[in-house]
mmCIF file of C-alpha atoms in Angstrom:
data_model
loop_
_atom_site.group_PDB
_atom_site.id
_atom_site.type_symbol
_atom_site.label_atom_id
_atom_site.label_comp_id
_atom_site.label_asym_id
_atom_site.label_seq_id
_atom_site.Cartn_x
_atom_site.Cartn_y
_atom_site.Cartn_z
ATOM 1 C CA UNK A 1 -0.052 3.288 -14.135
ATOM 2 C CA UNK A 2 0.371 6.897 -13.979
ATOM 3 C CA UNK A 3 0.241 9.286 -17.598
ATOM 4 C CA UNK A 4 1.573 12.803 -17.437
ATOM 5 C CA UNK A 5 -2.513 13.854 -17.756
ATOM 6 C CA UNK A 6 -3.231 12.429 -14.805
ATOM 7 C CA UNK A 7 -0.016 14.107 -12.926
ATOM 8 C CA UNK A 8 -1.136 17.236 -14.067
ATOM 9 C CA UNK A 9 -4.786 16.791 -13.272
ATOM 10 C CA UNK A 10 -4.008 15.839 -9.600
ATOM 11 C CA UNK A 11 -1.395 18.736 -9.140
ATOM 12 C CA UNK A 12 -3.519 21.063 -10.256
ATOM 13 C CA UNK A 13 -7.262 19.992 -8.134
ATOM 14 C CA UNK A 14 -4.771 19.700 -5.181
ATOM 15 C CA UNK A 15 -3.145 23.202 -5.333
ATOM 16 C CA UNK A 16 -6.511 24.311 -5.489
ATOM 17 C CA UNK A 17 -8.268 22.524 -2.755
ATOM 18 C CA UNK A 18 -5.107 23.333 -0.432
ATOM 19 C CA UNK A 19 -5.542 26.808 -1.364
ATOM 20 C CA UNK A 20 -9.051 27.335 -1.266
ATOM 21 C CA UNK A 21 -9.067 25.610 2.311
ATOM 22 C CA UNK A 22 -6.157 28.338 3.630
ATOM 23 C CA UNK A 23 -8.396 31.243 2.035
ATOM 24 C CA UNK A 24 -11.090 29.784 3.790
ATOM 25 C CA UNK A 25 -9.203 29.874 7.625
ATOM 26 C CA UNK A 26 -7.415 33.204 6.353
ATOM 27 C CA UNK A 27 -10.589 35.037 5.955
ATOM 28 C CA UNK A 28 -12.132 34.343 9.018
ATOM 29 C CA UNK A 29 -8.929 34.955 10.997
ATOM 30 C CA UNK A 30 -8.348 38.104 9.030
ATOM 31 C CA UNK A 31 -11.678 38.876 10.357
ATOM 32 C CA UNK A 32 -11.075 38.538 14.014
ATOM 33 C CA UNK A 33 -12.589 34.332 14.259
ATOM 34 C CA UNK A 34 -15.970 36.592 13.487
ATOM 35 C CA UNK A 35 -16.282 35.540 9.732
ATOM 36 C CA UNK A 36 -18.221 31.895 9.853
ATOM 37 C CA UNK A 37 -18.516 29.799 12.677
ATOM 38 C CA UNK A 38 -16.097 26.965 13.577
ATOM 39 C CA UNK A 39 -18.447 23.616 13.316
ATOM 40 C CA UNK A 40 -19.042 25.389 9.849
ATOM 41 C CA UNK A 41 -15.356 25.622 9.436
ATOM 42 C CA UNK A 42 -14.249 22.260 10.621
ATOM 43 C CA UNK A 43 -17.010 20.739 8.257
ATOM 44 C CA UNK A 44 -14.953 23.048 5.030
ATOM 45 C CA UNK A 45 -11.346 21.470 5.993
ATOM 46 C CA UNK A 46 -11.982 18.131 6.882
ATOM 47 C CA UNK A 47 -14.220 18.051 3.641
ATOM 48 C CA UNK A 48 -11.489 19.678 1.450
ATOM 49 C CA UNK A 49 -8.713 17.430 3.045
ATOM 50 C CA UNK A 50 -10.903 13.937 2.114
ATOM 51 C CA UNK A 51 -11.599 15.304 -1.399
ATOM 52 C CA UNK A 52 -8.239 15.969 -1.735
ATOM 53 C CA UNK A 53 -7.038 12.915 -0.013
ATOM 54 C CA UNK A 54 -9.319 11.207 -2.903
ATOM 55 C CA UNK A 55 -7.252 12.952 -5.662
ATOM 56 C CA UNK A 56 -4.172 12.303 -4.465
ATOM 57 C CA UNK A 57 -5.200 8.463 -4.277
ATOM 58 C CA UNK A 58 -6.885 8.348 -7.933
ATOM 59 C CA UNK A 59 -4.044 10.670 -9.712
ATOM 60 C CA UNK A 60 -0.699 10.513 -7.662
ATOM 61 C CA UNK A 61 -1.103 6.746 -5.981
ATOM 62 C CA UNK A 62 -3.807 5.424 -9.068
ATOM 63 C CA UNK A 63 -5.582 2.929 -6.584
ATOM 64 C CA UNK A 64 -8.225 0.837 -7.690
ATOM 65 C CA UNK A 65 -7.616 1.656 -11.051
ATOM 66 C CA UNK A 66 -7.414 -1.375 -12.863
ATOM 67 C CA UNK A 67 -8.027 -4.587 -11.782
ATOM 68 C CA UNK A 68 -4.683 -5.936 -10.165
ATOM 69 C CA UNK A 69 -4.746 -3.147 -7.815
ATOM 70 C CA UNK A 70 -8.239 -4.619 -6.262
ATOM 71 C CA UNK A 71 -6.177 -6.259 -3.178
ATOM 72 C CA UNK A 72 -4.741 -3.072 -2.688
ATOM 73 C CA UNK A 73 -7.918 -1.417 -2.187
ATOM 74 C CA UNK A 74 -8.965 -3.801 0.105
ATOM 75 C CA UNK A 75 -5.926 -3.633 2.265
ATOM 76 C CA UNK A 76 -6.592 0.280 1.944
ATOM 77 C CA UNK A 77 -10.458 -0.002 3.341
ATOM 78 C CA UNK A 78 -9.404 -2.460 6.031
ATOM 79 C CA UNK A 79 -6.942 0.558 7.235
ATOM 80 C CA UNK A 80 -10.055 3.180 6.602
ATOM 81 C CA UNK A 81 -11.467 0.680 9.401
ATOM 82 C CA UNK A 82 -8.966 0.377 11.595
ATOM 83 C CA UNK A 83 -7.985 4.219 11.573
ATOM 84 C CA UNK A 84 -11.836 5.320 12.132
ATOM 85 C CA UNK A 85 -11.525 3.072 15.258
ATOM 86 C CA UNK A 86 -8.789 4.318 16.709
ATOM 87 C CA UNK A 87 -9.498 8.081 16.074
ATOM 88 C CA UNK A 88 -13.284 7.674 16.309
ATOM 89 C CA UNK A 89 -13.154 5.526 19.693
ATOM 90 C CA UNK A 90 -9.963 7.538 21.060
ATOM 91 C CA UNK A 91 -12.026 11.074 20.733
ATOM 92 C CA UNK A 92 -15.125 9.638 22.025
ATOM 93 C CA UNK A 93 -13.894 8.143 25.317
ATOM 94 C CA UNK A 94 -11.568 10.804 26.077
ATOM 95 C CA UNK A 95 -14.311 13.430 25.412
ATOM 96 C CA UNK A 96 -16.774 11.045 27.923
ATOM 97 C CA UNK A 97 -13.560 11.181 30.239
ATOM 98 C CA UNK A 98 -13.307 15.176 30.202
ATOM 99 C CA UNK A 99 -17.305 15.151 30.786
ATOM 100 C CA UNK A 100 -17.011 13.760 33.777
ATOM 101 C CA UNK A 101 -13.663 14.818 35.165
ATOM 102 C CA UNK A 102 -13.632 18.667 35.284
ATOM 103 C CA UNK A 103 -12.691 19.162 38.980
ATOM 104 C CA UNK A 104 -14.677 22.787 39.048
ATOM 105 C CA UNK A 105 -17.389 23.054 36.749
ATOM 106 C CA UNK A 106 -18.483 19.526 36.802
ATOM 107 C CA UNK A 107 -21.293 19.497 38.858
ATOM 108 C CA UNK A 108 -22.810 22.612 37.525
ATOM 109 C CA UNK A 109 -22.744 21.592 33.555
ATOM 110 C CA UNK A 110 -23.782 18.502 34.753
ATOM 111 C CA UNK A 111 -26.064 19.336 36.232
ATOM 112 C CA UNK A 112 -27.046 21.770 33.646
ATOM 113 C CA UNK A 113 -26.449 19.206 30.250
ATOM 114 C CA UNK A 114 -28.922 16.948 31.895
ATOM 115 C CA UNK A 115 -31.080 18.787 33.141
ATOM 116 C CA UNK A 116 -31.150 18.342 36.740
ATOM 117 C CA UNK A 117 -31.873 20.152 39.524
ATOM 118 C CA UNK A 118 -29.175 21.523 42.342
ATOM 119 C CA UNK A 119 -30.740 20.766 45.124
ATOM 120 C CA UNK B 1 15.977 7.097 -25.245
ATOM 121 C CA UNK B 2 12.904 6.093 -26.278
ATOM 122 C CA UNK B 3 12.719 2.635 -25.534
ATOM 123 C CA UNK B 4 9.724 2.125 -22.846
ATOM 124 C CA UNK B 5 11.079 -0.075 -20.528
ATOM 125 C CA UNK B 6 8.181 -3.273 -20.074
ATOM 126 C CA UNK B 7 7.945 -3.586 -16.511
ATOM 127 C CA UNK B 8 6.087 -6.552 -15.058
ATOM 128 C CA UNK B 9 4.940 -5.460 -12.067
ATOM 129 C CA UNK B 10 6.313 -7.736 -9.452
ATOM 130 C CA UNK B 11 3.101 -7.386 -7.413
ATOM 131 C CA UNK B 12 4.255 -9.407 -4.272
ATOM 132 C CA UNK B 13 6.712 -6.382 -4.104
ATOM 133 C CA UNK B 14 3.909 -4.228 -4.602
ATOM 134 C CA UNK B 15 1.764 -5.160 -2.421
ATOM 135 C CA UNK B 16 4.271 -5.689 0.575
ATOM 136 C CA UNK B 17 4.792 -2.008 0.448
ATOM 137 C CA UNK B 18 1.470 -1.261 -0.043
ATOM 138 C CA UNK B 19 0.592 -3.629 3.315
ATOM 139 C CA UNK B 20 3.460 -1.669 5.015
ATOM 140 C CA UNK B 21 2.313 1.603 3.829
ATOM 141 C CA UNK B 22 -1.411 1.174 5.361
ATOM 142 C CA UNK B 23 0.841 0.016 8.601
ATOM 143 C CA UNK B 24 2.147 3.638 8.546
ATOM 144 C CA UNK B 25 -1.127 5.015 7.979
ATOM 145 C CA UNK B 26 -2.653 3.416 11.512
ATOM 146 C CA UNK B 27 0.827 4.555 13.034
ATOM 147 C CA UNK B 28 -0.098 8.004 12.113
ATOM 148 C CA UNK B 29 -3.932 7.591 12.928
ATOM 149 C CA UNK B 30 -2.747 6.940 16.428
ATOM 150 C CA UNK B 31 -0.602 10.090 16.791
ATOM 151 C CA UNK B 32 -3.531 12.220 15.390
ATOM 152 C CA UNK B 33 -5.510 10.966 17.729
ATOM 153 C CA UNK B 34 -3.302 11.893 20.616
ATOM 154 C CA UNK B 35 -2.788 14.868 19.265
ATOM 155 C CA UNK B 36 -6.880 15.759 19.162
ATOM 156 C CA UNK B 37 -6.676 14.261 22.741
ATOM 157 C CA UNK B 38 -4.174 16.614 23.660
ATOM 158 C CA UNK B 39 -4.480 19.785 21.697
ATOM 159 C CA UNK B 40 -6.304 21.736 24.502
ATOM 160 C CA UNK B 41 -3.884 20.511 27.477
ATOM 161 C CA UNK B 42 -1.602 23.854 27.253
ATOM 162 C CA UNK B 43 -1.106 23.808 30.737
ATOM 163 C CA UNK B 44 -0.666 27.475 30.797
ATOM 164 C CA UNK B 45 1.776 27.260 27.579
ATOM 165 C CA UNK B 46 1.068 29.161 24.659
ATOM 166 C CA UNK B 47 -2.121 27.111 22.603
ATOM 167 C CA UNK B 48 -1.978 26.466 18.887
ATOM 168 C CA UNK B 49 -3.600 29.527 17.742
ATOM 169 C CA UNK B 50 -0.664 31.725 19.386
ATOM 170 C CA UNK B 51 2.033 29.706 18.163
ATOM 171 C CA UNK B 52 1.365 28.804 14.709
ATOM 172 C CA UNK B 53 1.820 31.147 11.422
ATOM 173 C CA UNK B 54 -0.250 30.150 8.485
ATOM 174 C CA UNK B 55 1.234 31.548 5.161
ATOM 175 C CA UNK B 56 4.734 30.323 6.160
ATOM 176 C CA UNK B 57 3.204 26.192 6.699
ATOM 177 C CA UNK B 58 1.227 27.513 3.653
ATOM 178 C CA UNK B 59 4.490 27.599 1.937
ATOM 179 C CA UNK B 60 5.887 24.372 3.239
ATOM 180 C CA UNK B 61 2.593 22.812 1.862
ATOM 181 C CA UNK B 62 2.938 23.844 -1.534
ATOM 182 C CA UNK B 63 6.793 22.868 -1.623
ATOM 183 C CA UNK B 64 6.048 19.392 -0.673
ATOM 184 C CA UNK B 65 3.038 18.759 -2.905
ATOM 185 C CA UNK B 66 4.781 20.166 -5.657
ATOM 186 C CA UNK B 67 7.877 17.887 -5.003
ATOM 187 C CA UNK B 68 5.475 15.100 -4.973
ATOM 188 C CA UNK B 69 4.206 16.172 -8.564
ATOM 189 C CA UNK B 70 7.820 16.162 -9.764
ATOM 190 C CA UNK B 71 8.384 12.933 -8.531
ATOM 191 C CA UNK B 72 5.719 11.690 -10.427
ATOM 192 C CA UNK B 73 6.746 12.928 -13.614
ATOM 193 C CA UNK B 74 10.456 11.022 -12.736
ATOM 194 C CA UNK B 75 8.454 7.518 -12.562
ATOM 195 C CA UNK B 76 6.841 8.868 -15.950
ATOM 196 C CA UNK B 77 10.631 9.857 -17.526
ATOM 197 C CA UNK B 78 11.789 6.257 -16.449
ATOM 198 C CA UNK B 79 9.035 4.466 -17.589
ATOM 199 C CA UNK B 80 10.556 5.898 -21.167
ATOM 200 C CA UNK B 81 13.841 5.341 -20.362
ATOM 201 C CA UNK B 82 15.378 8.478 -19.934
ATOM 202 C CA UNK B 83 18.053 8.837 -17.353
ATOM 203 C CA UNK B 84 18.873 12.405 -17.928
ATOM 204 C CA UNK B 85 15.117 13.289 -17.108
ATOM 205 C CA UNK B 86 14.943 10.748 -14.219
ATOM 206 C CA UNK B 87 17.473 12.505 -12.933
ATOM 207 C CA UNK B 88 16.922 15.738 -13.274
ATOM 208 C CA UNK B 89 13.090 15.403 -12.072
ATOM 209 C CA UNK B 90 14.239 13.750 -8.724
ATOM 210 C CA UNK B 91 17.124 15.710 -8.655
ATOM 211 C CA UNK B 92 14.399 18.534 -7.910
ATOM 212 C CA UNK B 93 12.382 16.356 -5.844
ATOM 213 C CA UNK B 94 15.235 16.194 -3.874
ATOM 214 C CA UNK B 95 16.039 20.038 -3.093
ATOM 215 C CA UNK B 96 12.011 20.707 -2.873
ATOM 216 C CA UNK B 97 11.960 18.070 -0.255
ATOM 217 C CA UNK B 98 15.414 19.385 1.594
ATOM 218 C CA UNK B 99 13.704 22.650 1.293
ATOM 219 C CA UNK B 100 10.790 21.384 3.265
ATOM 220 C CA UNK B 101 12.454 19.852 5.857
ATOM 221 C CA UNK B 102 14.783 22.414 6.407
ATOM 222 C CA UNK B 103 11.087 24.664 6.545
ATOM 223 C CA UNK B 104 10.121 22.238 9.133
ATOM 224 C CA UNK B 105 13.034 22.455 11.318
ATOM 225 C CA UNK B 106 13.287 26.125 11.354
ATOM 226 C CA UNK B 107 10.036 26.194 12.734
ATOM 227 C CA UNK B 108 11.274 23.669 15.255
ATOM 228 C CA UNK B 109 13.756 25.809 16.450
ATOM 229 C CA UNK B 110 12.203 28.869 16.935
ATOM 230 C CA UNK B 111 9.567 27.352 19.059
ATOM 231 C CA UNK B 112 12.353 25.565 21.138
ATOM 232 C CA UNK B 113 14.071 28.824 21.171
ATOM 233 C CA UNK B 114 11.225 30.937 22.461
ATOM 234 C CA UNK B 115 11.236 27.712 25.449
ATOM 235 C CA UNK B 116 7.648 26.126 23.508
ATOM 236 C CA UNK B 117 9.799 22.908 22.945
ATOM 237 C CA UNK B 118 7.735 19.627 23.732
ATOM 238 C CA UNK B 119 8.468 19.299 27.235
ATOM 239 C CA UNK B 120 6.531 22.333 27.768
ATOM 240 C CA UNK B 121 3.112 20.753 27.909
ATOM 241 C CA UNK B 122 0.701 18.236 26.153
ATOM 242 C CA UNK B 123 -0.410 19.946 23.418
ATOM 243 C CA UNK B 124 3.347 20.404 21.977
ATOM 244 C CA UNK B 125 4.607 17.254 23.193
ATOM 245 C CA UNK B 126 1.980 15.738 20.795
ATOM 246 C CA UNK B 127 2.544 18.333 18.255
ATOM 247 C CA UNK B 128 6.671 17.401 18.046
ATOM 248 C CA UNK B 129 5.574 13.535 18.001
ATOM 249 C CA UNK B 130 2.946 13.777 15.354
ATOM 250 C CA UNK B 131 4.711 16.642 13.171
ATOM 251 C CA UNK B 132 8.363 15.507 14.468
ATOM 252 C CA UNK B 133 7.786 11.541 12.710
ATOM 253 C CA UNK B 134 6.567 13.282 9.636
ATOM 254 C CA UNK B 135 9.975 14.809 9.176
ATOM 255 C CA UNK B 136 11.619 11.428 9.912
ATOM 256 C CA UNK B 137 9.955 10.307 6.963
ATOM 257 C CA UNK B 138 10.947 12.850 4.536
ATOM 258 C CA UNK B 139 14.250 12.727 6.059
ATOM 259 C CA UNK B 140 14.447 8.941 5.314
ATOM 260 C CA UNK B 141 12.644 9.638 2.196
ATOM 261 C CA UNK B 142 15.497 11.938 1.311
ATOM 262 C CA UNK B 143 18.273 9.557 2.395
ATOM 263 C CA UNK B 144 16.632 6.564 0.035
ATOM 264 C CA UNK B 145 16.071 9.152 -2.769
ATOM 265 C CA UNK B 146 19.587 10.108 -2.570
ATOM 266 C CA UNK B 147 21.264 6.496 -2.454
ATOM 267 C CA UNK B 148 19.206 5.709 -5.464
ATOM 268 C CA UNK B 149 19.859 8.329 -7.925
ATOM 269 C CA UNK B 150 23.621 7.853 -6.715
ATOM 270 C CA UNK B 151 22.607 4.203 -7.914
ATOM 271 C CA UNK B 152 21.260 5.229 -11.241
ATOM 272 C CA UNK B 153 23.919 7.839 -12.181
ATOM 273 C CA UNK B 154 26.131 5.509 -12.043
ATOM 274 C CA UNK B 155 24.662 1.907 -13.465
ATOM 275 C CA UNK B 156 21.912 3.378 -15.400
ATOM 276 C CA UNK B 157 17.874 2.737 -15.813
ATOM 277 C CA UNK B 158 17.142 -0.503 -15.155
ATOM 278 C CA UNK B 159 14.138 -2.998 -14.435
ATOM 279 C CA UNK B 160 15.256 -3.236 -10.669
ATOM 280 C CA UNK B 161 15.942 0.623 -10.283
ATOM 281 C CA UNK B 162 12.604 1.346 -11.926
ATOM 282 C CA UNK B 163 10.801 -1.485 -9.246
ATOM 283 C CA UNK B 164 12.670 1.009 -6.751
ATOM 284 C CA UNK B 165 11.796 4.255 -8.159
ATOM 285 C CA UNK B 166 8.478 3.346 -8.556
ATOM 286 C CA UNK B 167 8.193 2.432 -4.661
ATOM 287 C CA UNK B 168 9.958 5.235 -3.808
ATOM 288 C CA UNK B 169 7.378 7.587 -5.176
ATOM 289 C CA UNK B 170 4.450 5.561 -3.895
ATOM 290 C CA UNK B 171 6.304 6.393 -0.226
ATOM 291 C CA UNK B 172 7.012 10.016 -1.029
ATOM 292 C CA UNK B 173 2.750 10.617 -2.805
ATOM 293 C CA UNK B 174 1.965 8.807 0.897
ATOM 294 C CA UNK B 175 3.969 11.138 2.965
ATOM 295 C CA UNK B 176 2.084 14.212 0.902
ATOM 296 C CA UNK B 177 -1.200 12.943 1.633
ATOM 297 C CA UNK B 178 0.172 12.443 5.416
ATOM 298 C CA UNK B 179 1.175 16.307 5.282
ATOM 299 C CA UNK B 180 -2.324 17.132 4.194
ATOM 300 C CA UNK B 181 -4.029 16.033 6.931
ATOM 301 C CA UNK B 182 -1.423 17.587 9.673
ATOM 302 C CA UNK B 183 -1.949 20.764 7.449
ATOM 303 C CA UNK B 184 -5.755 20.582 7.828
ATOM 304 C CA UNK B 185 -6.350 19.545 11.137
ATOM 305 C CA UNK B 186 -3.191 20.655 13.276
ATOM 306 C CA UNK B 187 -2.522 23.868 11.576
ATOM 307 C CA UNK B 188 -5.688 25.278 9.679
ATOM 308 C CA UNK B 189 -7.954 23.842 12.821
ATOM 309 C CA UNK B 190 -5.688 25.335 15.122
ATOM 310 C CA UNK B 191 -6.264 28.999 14.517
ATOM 311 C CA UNK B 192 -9.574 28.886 13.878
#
């Protein structure tokens, strides 16, 4: 059960994760994409969006609070599951997919990645 | 007024929309996973980091969280009893959430307009699906929202319309965490 405190608290850490993770993109676009580099940059929003994702579940939604809630968080995990699959094994055999099905410059990252020779 | 209404939390209830709110999750884990699929696929069209501007889905962030902060405090004001405040806290839930949508539609139609509509390729027939069923949740988010403080002006706080208010703000702090994630990873990850 939700107190005004807790409202506050989650409005507030929100507002400034979504804000700090636009400065974030802004400066490096602002910067011509020179600023940090993008695995660094992927690592920065995904993180912010999963802390944030956190507060909104402990202050706005109050999972796992107290103890009736405790079938609710295990519904929630079994969806963590289920959605990690389906994102997880969707990117992974779709990027094995586009590996081997670039009609032009397949054979020669191919044969470059591992680390074969042409002839 | 200040008679806190004792709510026993009918968790069957609870938990049914809890069960069909983690559906809804996987339904949108699936569309973001197309959409990661898909978000190169241009197919000469204009790619995300042409197409999309920040500050104004900046905005359209902040309107929707915030509306999902005032719709917190409404479950708080009914939990005490206090119509005037339910209504007047959902009443601006409301408008914050019509503000969004109408946000998200503008943006909508100047993509159409400028002929990036979702036929164009695979990247923005992806982008309309995922970002397109968002809006049919805040726009069925809206229509609930509406119905029931049409129901309260009317008949007053009551056990039932607090079971319903309270569900209706688990659906509407859902959608906002929903919107974070297409903020992060279509729109901040796009123009990097």
């Amino acid at each position: 059960m939700g107190t005004y405190r807790s409202y506050v608290t989650g409005f507030i850490a929100s507002l400034i994760l979504t804000l700090s993770a636009f400065y974030v993109v802004w400066q490096h676009i602002s910067n011509h994409h020179q600023a940090f580099s993008n695995s660094f940059l992927i690592v920065v929003i995904i993180g912010l969006a999963l802390i944030q994702l956190f507060v909104q579940l402990t202050f706005f939604l109050h999972l796992g609070r107290d103890r009736k809630s405790r079938w609710n968080l295990i519904i929630f995990l079994f969806m963590v599951m289920v959605v990690v699959m389906v994102v997880g094994g969707s990117l992974w055999i779709m990027r094995n997919l586009d590996y081997h099905m670039k009609p032009h410059d397949a054979e020669t990252y191919i044969i470059k990645d591992e680390g074969l020779s042409s002839h | 007024m200040s008679e806190i209404i004792a709510i026993k939390p009918d968790s069957k209830t609870f938990l049914g929309f809890w069960i069909y709110l983690m559906t809804d999750c996987v339904l949108f884990a699936s569309l973001f996973a197309t959409y990661a699929v898909l978000h190169n696929n241009t197919f000469g069209g204009p790619s995300s980091n042409e197409l999309f501007d920040l500050p104004f889905v900046l905005a359209e962030t902040l309107i929707l969280l915030t509306s999902s902060f005032t719709c917190g405090l409404g479950v708080l004001a009914a939990r005490m009893n206090n119509k005037k405040q339910v209504l007047a806290w959902f009443g601006l839930t409301f408008l914050l959430g019509l503000a969004f949508l109408s946000l998200e539609l503008s943006e909508f139609a100047s993509f159409i307009y400028e002929g990036n509509s979702f036929t164009r390729s695979g990247f923005l027939s992806a982008f309309f699906t995922l970002v397109g069923t968002h809006g049919l949740h805040i726009t069925i988010g809206l229509l609930w929202m509406f119905v029931l403080m049409a129901r309260i002006a009317r008949r007053g706080l009551n056990a039932i319309s607090l079971k319903r208010l309270v569900l209706l703000s688990l659906f509407w702090h859902f959608l906002d965490i929903i919107w974070i994630f297409i903020f992060s990873i279509v729109y901040l990850m796009g123009v990097i």
